[in-house]
Amino acid sequence: MRYDLAFFLCCCKSFFGSDDVTEGNDFYSLLGVEHDASQDDIKKAYKKKSLSMHPDKLAQRGKVATEEDQARFTRMKEAYEVLSDKHKRETYDAIGERGMKWLEEPFSLDPQELAHNFATSSVIDRSKIFAIFVGIAVAVFLLPFVVCLQVDGEFGEGASWMAVLFPLWIWDVIILFYHARVIMMGPITRPDHIPLEDWVDPLPMKKRIFSLARFVLIVLFEILAALKLDETLNWNWSAIFIPLYAWEATTLYKKLPLARMRIVTVEDLEAALGKPFAQFTAAEKDLIGKRYSVVPSATSPEFEAAQKLKLRARHDMIKSGFRIVFVLLLLIQLDGYVEWNWWLIFTPFWFMTGLFCYANYQAFTEVQQMAAEKDPTLFGLKKDDPQATTGYGAMEKDGTTPQQKQELTEEEREELKAQVMASSSRLCSKCCSQGFLLIIVMLFVAKIQGGNFSAIWIMSPILFVAGMILCIIGCAIFGITEVPTDGVEFDTAQGDSDVESPASQYTAPTSQSTNPPIVITTSATPASQISPPDLLDDSPRASAPIPESTTGQKTAISQNTTVSIGESDRPEVAPPSASEVGDLD
């Protein structure tokens, strides 16, 4: 049995239950062969069955093929297709017909059936699932646990850091193997439904090699640091951190073009160059793509996705800047140039934590203000309340006052309320996670500052949370049972009672996405700022594939990132003046 099937069987057997195959209805019985039959035996049995069951053969013998005969032949043919394929046969022998269908179509099974199968599964099958979660927790926390024991001197004075960090080397080998597999699998095959001119490899070889090189730098730093701690190397810590410098440099190299990305629309390009987009040559599109990220319009999902990618890159660069400052302070302390207090060395981290929470709070207030402008009653304000709008009495761009705006529908109100709730939930989760990390770092700093407590206390918050999660998972796995319905009568009659049934009060969900809208506060680059000399600049910039038409065709953005976008107010792009730019030709 293959290891992937064994793992799948261990994880999911309690969900798909038994096949409940009746006698003579399994694939081997349908072909009339034994379970250890060879491929030749299976092929001969199929030919023999086809001669007796094929509808055409039945018609030649003067028998009219019924739907039952057709179903029996189709069933036998399906059995042959599975057993004649070595891979499918191994899968069928391991997990049965129902497990095969789940592998091929994971969402084809009825959720109620899955819940029933799990509720009636054995304790052994549930224990396998719980053991997987426990194994994951052990694999994750084993490394920090042994490091804390080494810091406390539990392994003795002669314990080697290279040996203590053995779990880390195992993780590194697994990740390196993954990177090697990704590189060796070659280019991704183009799907048949995508034209050749529109196909872009989502994982180009250059990107794969770049990711591998970044990870190798991390591994090299880990090895040098372990050798330094074992006093095998007499280098300064500044030299030990050289791979980390290179890693941060690659981070800036990857994020800087995205942070400086200029986003333009097809309409801007047409106005700037004075001709329709369909008349752009391939060379012109290539030059534009090197300078700008082109989206269909300022109201398209691609525009919001590009803005989100650009904002995320800027945040990553800010974080990288704080890390660089922290590393510099750490090195001058480790190499003995200064003897500052460790709480002062970690100052960049304290600032970054505060800025992170403030940025999330600022985003929440923007969403809240936007919602209050659209629907003041959502926050208990009256529609004529001056506090309900910003700039009361001011005229909008269309000549109307905020009070003259059309009232929102009930669906729009619910969507707006869901957006505010999602923003507040995101604020709480981000700030709580940041506060949790802050507690761990403070315990770490207190320890290296000379705290007289065990290093295990540093990871005690993580162990506490992990233990609570495992307890909840265990209760959920072993506590779910099927409620017996024997002897329970359900009143399904309608019209005999004055009380409405719960089903009659159910309202089908709308097809609107539940993803909260993304509020974009920046706009695309106006066409007035696009000049033909810029288009001829070959300097590397963050770019995106150019759309082939302006008829609403989806346009990919850089990094091939798929982003789920909701509906929101988007910035307007000022119409460009064609006289402000020249002709590319």
PDB file of C-alpha atoms in Angstrom, residues 497-501:
ATOM      1  CA  SER A 497     -51.234  24.066  13.824  1.00  0.00           C
ATOM      2  CA  ASP A 498     -50.994  27.765  14.437  1.00  0.00           C
ATOM      3  CA  VAL A 499     -47.271  27.527  15.078  1.00  0.00           C
ATOM      4  CA  GLU A 500     -45.029  27.899  12.061  1.00  0.00           C
ATOM      5  CA  SER A 501     -42.371  25.291  11.492  1.00  0.00           C
TER       6      SER A 501
END
